[in-house]
mmCIF file of C-alpha atoms in Angstrom:
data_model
loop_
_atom_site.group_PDB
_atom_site.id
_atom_site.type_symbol
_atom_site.label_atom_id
_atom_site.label_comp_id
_atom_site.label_asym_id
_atom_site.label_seq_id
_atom_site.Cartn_x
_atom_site.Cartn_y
_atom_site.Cartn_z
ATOM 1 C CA UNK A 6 7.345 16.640 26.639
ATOM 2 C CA UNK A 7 8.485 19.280 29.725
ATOM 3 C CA UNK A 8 5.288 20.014 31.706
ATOM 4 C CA UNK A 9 6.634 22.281 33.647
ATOM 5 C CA UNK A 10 6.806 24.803 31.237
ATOM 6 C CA UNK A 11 3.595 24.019 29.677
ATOM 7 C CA UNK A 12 1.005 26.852 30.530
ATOM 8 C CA UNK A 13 -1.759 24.822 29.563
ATOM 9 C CA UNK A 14 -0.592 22.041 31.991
ATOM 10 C CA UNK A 15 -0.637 24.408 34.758
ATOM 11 C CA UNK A 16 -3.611 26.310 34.810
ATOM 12 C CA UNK A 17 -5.507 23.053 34.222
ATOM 13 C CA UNK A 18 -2.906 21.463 37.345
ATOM 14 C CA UNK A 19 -4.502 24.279 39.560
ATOM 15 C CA UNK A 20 -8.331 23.623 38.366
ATOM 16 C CA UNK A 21 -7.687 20.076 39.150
ATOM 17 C CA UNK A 22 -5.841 20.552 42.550
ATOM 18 C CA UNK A 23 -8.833 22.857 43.862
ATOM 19 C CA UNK A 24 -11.424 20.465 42.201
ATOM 20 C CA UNK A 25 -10.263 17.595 43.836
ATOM 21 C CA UNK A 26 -9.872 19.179 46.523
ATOM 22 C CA UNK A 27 -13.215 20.205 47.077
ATOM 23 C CA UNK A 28 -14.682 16.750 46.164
ATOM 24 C CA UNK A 29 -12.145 15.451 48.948
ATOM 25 C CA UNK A 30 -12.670 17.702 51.841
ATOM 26 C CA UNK A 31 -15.553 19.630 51.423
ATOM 27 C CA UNK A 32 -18.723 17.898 49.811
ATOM 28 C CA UNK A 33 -18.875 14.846 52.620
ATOM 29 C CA UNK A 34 -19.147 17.844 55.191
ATOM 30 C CA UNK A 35 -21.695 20.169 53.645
ATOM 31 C CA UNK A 36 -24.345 17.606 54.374
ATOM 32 C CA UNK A 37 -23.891 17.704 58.138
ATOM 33 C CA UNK A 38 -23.829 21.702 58.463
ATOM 34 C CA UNK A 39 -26.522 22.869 59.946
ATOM 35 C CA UNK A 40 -29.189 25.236 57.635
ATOM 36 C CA UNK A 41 -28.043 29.082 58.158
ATOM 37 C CA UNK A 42 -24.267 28.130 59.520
ATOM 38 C CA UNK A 43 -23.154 30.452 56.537
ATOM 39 C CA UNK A 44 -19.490 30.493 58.742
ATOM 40 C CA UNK A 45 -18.948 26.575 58.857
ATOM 41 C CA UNK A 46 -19.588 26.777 54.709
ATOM 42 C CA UNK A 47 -17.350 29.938 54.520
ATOM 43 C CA UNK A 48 -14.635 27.801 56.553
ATOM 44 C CA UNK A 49 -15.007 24.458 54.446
ATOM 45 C CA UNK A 50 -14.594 26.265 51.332
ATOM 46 C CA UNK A 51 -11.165 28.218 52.402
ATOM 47 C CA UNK A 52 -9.908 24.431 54.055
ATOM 48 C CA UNK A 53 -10.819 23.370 50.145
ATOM 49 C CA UNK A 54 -8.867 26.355 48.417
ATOM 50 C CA UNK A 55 -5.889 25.820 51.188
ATOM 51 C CA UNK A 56 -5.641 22.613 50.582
ATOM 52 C CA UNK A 57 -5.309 22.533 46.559
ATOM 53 C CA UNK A 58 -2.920 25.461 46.435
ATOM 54 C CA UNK A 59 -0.573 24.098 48.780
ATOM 55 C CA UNK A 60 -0.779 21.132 46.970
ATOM 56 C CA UNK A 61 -0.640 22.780 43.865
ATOM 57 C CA UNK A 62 2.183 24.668 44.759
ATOM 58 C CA UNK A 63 4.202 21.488 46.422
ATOM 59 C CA UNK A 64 3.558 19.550 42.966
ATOM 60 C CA UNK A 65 5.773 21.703 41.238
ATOM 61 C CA UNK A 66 8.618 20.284 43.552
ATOM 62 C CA UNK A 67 7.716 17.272 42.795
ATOM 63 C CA UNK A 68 7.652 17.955 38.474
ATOM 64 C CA UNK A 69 11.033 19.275 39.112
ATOM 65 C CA UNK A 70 12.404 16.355 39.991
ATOM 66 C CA UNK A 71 10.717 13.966 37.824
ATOM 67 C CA UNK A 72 11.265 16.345 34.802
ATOM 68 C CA UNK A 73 15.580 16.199 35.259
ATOM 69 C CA UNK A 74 16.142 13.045 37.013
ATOM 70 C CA UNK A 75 13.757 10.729 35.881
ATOM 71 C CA UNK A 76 13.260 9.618 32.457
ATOM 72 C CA UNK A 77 10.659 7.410 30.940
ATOM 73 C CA UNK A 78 11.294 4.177 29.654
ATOM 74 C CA UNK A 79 14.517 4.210 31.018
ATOM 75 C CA UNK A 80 13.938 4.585 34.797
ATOM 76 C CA UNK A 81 16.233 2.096 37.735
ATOM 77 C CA UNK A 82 15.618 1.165 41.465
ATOM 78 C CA UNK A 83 17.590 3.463 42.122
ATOM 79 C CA UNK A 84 15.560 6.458 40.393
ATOM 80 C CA UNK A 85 12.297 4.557 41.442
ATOM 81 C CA UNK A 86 13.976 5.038 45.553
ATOM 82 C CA UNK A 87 14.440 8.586 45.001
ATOM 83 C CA UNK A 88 10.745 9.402 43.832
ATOM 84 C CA UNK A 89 9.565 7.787 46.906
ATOM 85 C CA UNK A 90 11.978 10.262 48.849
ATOM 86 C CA UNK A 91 11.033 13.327 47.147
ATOM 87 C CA UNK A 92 7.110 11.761 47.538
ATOM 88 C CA UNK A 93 7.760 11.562 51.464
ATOM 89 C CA UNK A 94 9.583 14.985 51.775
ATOM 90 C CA UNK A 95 6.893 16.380 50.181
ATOM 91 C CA UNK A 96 4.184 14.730 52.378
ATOM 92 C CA UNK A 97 6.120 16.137 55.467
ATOM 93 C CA UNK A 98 6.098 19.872 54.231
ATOM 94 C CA UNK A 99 2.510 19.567 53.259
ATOM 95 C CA UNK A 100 1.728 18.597 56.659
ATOM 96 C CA UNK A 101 3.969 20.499 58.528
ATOM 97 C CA UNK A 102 2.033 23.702 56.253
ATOM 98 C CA UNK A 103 -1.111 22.989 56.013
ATOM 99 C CA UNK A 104 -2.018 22.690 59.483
ATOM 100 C CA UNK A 105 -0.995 26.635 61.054
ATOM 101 C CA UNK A 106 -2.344 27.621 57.647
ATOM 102 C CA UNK A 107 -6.049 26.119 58.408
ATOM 103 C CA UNK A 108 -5.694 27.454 61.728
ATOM 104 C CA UNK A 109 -6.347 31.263 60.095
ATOM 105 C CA UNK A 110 -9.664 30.478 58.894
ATOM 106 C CA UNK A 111 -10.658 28.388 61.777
ATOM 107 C CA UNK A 112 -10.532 31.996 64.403
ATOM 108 C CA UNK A 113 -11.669 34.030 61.763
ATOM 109 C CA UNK A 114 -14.977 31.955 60.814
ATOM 110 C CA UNK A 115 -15.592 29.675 63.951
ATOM 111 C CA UNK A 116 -14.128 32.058 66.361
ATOM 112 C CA UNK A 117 -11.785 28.978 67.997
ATOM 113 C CA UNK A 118 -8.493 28.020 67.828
ATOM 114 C CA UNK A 119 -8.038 24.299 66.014
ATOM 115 C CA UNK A 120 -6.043 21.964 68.666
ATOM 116 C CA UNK A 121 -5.493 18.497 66.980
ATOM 117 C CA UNK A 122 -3.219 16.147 68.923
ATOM 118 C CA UNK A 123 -0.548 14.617 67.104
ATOM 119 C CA UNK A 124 -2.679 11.592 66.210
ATOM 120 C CA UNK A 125 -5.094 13.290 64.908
ATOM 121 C CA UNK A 126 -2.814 15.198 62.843
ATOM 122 C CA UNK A 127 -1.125 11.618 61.662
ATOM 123 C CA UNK A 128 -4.730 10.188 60.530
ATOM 124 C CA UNK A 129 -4.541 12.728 57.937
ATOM 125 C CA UNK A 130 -1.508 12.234 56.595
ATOM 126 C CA UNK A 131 -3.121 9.297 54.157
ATOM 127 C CA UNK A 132 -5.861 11.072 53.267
ATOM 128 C CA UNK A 133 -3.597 14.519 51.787
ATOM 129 C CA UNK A 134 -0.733 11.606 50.267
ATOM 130 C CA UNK A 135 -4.109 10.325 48.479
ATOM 131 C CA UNK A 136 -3.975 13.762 46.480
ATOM 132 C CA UNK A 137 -0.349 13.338 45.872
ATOM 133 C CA UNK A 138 -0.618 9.626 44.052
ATOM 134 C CA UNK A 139 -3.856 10.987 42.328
ATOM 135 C CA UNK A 140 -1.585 13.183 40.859
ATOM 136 C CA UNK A 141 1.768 11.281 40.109
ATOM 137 C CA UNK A 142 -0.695 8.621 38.736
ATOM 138 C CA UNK A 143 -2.292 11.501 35.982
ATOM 139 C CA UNK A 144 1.588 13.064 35.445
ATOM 140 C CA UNK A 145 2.776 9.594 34.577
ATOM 141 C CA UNK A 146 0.000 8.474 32.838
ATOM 142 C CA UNK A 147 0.585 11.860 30.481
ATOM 143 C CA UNK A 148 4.419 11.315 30.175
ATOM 144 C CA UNK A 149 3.948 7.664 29.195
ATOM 145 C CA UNK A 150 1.761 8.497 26.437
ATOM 146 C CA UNK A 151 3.532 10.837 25.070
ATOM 147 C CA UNK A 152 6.598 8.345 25.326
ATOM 148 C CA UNK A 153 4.570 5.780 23.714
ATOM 149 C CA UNK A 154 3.963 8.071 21.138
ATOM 150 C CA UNK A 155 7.277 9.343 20.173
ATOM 151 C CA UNK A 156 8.107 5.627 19.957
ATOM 152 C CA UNK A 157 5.608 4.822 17.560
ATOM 153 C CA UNK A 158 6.311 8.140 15.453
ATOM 154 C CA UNK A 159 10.143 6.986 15.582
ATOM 155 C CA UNK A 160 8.930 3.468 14.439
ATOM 156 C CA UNK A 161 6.665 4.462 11.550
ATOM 157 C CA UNK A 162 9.788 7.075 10.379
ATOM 158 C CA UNK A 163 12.268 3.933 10.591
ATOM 159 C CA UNK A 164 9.706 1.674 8.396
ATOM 160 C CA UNK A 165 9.714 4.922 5.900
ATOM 161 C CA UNK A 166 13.355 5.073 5.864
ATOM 162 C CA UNK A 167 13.851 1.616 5.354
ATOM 163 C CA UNK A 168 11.291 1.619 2.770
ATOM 164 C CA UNK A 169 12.609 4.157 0.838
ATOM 165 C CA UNK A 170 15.964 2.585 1.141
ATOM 166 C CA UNK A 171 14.247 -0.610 -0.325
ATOM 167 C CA UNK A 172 12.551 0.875 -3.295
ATOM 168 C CA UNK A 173 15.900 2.204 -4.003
ATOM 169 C CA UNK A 174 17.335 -0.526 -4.274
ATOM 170 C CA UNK A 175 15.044 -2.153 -6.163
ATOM 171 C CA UNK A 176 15.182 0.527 -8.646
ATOM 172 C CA UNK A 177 18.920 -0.073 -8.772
ATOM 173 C CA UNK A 178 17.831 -3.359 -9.784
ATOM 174 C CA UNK A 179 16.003 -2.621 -12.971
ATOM 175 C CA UNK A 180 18.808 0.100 -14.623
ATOM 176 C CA UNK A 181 21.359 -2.876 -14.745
ATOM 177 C CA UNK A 182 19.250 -5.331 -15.585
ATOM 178 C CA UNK A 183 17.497 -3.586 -18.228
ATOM 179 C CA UNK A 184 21.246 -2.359 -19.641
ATOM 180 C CA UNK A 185 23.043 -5.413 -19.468
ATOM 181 C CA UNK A 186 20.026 -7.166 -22.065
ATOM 182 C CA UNK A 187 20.081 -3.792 -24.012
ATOM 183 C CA UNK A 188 24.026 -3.472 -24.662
ATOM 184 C CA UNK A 189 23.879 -7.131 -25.354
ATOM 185 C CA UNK A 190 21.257 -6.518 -27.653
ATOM 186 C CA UNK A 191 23.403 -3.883 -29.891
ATOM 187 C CA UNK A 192 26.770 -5.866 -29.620
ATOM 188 C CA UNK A 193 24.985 -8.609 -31.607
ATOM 189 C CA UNK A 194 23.855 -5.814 -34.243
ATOM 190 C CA UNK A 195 27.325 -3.885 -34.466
ATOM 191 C CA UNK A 196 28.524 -5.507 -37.089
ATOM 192 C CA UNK A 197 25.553 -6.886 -38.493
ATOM 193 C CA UNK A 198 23.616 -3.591 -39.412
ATOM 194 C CA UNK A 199 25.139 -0.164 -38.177
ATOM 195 C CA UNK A 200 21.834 1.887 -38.932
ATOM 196 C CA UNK A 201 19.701 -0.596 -36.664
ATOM 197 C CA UNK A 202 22.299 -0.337 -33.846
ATOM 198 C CA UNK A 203 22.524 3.585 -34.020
ATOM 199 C CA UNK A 204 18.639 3.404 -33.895
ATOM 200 C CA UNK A 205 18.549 1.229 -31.234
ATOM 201 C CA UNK A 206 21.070 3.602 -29.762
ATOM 202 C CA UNK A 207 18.716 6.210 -29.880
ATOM 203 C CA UNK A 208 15.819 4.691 -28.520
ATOM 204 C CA UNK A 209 18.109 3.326 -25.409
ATOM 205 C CA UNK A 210 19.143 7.356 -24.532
ATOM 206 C CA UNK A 211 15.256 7.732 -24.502
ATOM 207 C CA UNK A 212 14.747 5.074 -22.286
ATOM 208 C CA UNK A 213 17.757 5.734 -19.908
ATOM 209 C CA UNK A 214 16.822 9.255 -19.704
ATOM 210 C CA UNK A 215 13.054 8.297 -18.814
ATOM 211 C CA UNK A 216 14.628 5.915 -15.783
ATOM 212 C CA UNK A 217 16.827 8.501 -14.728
ATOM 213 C CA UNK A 218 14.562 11.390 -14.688
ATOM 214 C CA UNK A 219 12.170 9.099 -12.461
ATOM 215 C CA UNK A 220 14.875 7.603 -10.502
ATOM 216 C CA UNK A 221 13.251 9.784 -6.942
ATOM 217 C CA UNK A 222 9.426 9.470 -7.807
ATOM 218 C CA UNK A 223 7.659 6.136 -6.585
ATOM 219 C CA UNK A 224 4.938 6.984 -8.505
ATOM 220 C CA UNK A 225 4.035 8.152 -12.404
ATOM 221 C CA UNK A 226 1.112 8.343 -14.768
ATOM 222 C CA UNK A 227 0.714 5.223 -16.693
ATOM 223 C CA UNK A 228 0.680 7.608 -19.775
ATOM 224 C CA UNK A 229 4.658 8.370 -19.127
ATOM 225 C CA UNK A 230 5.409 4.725 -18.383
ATOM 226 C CA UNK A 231 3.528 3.768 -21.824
ATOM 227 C CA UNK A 232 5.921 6.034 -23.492
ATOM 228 C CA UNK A 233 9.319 4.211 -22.172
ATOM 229 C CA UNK A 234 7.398 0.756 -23.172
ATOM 230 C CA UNK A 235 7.193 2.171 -26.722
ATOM 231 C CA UNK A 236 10.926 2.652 -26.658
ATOM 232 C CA UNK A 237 11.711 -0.532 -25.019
ATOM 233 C CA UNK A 238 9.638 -2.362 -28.021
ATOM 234 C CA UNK A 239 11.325 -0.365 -30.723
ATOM 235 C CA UNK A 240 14.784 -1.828 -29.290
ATOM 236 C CA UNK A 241 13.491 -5.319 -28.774
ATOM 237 C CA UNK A 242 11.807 -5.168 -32.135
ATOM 238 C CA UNK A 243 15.336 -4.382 -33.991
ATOM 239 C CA UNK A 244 16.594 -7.796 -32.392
ATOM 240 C CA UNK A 245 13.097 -9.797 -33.212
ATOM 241 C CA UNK A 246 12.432 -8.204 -36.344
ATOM 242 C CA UNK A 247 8.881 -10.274 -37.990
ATOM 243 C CA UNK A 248 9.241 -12.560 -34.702
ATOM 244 C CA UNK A 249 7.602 -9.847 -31.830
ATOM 245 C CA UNK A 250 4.055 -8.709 -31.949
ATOM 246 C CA UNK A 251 2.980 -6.032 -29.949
ATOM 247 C CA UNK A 252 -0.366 -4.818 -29.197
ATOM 248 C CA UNK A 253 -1.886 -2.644 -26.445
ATOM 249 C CA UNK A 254 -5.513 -2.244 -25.073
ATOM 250 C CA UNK A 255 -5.399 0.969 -22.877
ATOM 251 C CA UNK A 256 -8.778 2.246 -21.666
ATOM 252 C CA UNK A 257 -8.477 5.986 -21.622
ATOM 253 C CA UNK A 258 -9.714 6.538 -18.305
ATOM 254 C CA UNK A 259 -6.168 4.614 -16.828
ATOM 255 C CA UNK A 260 -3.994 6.546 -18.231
ATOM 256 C CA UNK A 261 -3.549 9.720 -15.796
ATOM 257 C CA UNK A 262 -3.569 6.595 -12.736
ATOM 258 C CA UNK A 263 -0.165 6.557 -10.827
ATOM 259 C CA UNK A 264 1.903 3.528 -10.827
ATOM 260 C CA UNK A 265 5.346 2.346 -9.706
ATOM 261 C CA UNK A 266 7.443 3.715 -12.548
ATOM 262 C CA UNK A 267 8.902 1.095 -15.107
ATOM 263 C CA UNK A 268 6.880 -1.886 -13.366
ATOM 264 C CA UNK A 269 5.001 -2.279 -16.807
ATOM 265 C CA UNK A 270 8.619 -2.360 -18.591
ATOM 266 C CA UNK A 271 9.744 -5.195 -16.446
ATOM 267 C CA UNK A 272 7.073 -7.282 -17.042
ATOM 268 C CA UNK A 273 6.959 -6.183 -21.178
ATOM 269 C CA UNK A 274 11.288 -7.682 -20.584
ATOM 270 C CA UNK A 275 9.775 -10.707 -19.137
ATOM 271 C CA UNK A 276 7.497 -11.288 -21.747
ATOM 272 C CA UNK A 277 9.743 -10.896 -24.559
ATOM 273 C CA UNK A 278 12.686 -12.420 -22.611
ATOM 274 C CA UNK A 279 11.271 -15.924 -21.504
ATOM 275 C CA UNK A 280 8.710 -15.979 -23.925
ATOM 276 C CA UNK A 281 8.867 -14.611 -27.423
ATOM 277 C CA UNK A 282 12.747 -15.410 -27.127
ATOM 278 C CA UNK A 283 12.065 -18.846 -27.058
ATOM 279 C CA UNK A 284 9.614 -19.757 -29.593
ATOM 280 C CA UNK A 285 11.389 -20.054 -33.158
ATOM 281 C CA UNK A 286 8.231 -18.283 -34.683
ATOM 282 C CA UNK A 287 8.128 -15.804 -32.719
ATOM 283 C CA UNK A 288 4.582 -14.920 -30.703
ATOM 284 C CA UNK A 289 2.516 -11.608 -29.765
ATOM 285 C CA UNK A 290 2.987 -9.638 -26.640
ATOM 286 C CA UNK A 291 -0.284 -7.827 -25.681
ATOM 287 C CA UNK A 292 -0.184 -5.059 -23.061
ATOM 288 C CA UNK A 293 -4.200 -4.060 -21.267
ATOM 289 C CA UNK A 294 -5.318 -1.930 -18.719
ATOM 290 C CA UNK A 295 -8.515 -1.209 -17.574
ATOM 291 C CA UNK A 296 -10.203 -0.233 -14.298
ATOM 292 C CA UNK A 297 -12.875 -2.261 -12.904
ATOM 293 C CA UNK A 298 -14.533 -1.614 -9.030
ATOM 294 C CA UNK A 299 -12.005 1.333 -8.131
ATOM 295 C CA UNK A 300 -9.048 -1.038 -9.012
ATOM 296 C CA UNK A 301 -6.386 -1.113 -11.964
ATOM 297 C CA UNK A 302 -5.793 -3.839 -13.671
ATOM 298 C CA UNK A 303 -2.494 -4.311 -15.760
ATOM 299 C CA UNK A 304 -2.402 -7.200 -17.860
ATOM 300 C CA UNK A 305 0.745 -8.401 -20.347
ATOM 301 C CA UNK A 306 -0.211 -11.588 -22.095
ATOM 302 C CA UNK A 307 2.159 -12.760 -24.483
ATOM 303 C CA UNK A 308 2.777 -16.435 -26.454
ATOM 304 C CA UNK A 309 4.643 -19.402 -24.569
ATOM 305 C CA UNK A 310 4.784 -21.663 -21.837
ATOM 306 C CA UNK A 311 5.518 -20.566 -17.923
ATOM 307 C CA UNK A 312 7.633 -23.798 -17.547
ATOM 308 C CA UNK A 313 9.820 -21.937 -20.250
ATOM 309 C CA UNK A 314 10.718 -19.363 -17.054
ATOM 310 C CA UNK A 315 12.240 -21.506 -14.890
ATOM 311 C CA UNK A 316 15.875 -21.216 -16.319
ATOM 312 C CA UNK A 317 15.368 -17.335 -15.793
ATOM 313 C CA UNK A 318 16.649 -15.403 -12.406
ATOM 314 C CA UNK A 319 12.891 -14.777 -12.062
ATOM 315 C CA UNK A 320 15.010 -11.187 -10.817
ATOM 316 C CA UNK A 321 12.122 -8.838 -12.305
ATOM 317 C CA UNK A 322 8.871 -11.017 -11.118
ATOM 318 C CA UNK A 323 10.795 -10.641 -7.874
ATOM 319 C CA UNK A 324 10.798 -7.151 -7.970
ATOM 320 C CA UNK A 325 7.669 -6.511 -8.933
ATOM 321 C CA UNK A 326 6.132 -8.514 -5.861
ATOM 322 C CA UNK A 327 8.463 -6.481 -3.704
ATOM 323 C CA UNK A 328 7.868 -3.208 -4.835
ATOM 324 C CA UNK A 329 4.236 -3.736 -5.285
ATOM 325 C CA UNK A 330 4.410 -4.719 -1.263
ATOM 326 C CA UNK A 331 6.358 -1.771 -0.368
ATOM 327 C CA UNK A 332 4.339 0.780 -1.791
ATOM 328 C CA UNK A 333 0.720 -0.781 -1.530
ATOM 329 C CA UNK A 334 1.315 -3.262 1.464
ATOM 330 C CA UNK A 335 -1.410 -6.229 0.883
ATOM 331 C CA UNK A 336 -3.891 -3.951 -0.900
ATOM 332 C CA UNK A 337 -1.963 -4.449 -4.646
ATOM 333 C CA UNK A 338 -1.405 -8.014 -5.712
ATOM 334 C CA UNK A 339 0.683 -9.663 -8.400
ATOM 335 C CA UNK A 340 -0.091 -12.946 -10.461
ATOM 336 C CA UNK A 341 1.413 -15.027 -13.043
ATOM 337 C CA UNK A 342 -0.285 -17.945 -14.466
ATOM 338 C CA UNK A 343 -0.670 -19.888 -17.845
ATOM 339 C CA UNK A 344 -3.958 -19.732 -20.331
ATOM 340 C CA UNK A 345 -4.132 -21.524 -23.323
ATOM 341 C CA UNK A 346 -0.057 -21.867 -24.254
ATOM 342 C CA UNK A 347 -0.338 -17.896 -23.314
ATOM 343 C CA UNK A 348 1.186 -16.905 -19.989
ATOM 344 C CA UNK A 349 -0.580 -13.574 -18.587
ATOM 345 C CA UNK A 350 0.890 -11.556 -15.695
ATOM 346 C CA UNK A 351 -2.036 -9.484 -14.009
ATOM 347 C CA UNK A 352 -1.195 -6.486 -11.388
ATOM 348 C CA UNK A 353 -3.949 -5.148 -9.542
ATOM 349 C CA UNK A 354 -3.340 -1.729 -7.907
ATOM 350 C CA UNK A 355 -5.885 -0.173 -5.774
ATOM 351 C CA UNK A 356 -6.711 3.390 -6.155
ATOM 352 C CA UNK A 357 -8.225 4.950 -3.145
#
């Protein structure tokens, strides 16, 4: 942030240099003029406007230098040595100024010329540096906030970068996974029943060109994800035949609510995967939503054990969790957990 070519910065620099000014010099006096000495006020207020715009003036030095040859946050001794320099050099011209230039109102209002000795001269010299650190305190305290700033706004476009670099990733996960079970899926029907595997062909292409049309959103309807479920049953149906059931409760008012896209599909794959796969008869695979409280519930219940899971990569429950965190930090929440020989996944997604 350059200051020194900030117009707003300087017009409120020269209110702020006369202002304090004033309050410095001139308001401990006024009490002890006497009633009627309109000369003595005239004279206090020009040693008050003197003052601030030689100091006003002078401060641009100083912004000069700490604009080009000082930087924030990355400041040595060495740099620190040199502001005191430039503070002292300044202090001497403001001195070696100021004092012929009060002498002009002093024999125009009070008819006398000012004669200060030396040491009278030097007991001011804290009192005028006071105006200088009043200043370098307000400059710096600007500049470091607007550091602090662009470090957080670097920080919070790093975390969205990485982010989206994440939920790339992840996405990469699911194509692969979600192909490699499909392909092996059709291999096993090649030469077993041509028509199936040319269906399930065709309801693959559907489903590959839902994940690849949604491959840059992070966020659908739940209507278009239902759509790629349908699919994903049709193919897993060919392999099950009689053996899958699948059901769905959708309450009408969820289905124009955004969620992660194919995070319903992963958990329908785990269901049928490490669940219906495993039971000889087969078992049911029920898919509800609902919204309850402001809050979206997902729910896919389907037959079988969770102990049947642990020979599984657990790849897709790991992915969910991780997405679910990256999008919705703690607010969205994942569970898994077993009910009556039924194991039901639950995702909760918050939406405001």
């Amino acid at each position: 942030m350059k200051l020194i070519t900030n117009y707003t910065y300087w017009i409120l620099n020269f209110i702020g240099w006369i202002s304090f000014s004033f309050f410095m010099l001139t308001i401990n006096k006024i009490s002890g003029v006497e009633e009627g000495n309109v000369n003595r006020l005239n004279y206090l207020f020009m040693e008050c406007i003197l003052c601030g715009v030689l100091g006003f003036i002078l401060s641009y030095l100083m912004l000069f230098f700490i604009e080009n040859h000082f930087k924030i946050g990355e400041f040595s001794k060495r740099d620190f040595m040199k502001l005191i320099g430039i503070f002292l050099i300044t202090q001497v011209i403001y001195n070696l100024l100021l004092w012929p230039m009060l002498n002009v109102p002093v024999a125009y209002y009070l008819k006398y010329d000012m004669e200060l000795t030396l040491f009278e001269k030097l007991t001011n010299v804290p009192h005028f540096a006071t105006y200088f650190l009043v200043w370098l305190f307000v400059v710096f305290s600007i500049k470091i906030f607007h550091h602090i700033n662009i470090i957080k706004l670097r920080e919070a476009k790093l975390q969205t970068s990485l982010k989206e670099s994440q939920l790339n990733t992840l996405k990469g996960q699911i194509n692969p996974h979600f192909m490699f079970n499909s392909l092996n899926n059709i291999r096993g029907l090649m030469l077993e029943d041509v028509d199936k595997a040319r269906q399930m062909l065709t309801s693959l292409s559907e489903t590959l060109r839902y994940s690849l049309t949604k491959d840059n959103v992070t966020s659908i309807a739940l209507e278009d994800e239902l759509d790629m479920i349908y699919n994903y049953v049709e193919i897993s149906k060919i392999q099950f035949e009689d053996r899958l059931h699948f059901e769905t409760n959708i309450a009408e008012e969820s289905l124009t609510t955004q969620i992660p896209p194919m995070i319903i599909q992963m958990l329908i794959e785990n269901a049928i995967k490490h669940g219906i796969s495993n039971l000889k008869n087969g078992g049911k695979v029920t898919l509800t939503t609902k919204i309850e409280d402001h809050i979206l519930y997902i729910e896919v219940m389907n037959s079988g054990r969770i102990l049947l899971h642990q020979n599984g990569t657990k790849l897709g429950l790991k992915n969910i969790k991780r997405r679910l965190e990256l999008v919705y930090g703690s607010r969205a929440s994942f569970s898994l957990e077993e009910v009556e020989n039924k194991v039901v996944a639950t995702i909760k997604i918050p939406l405001a």
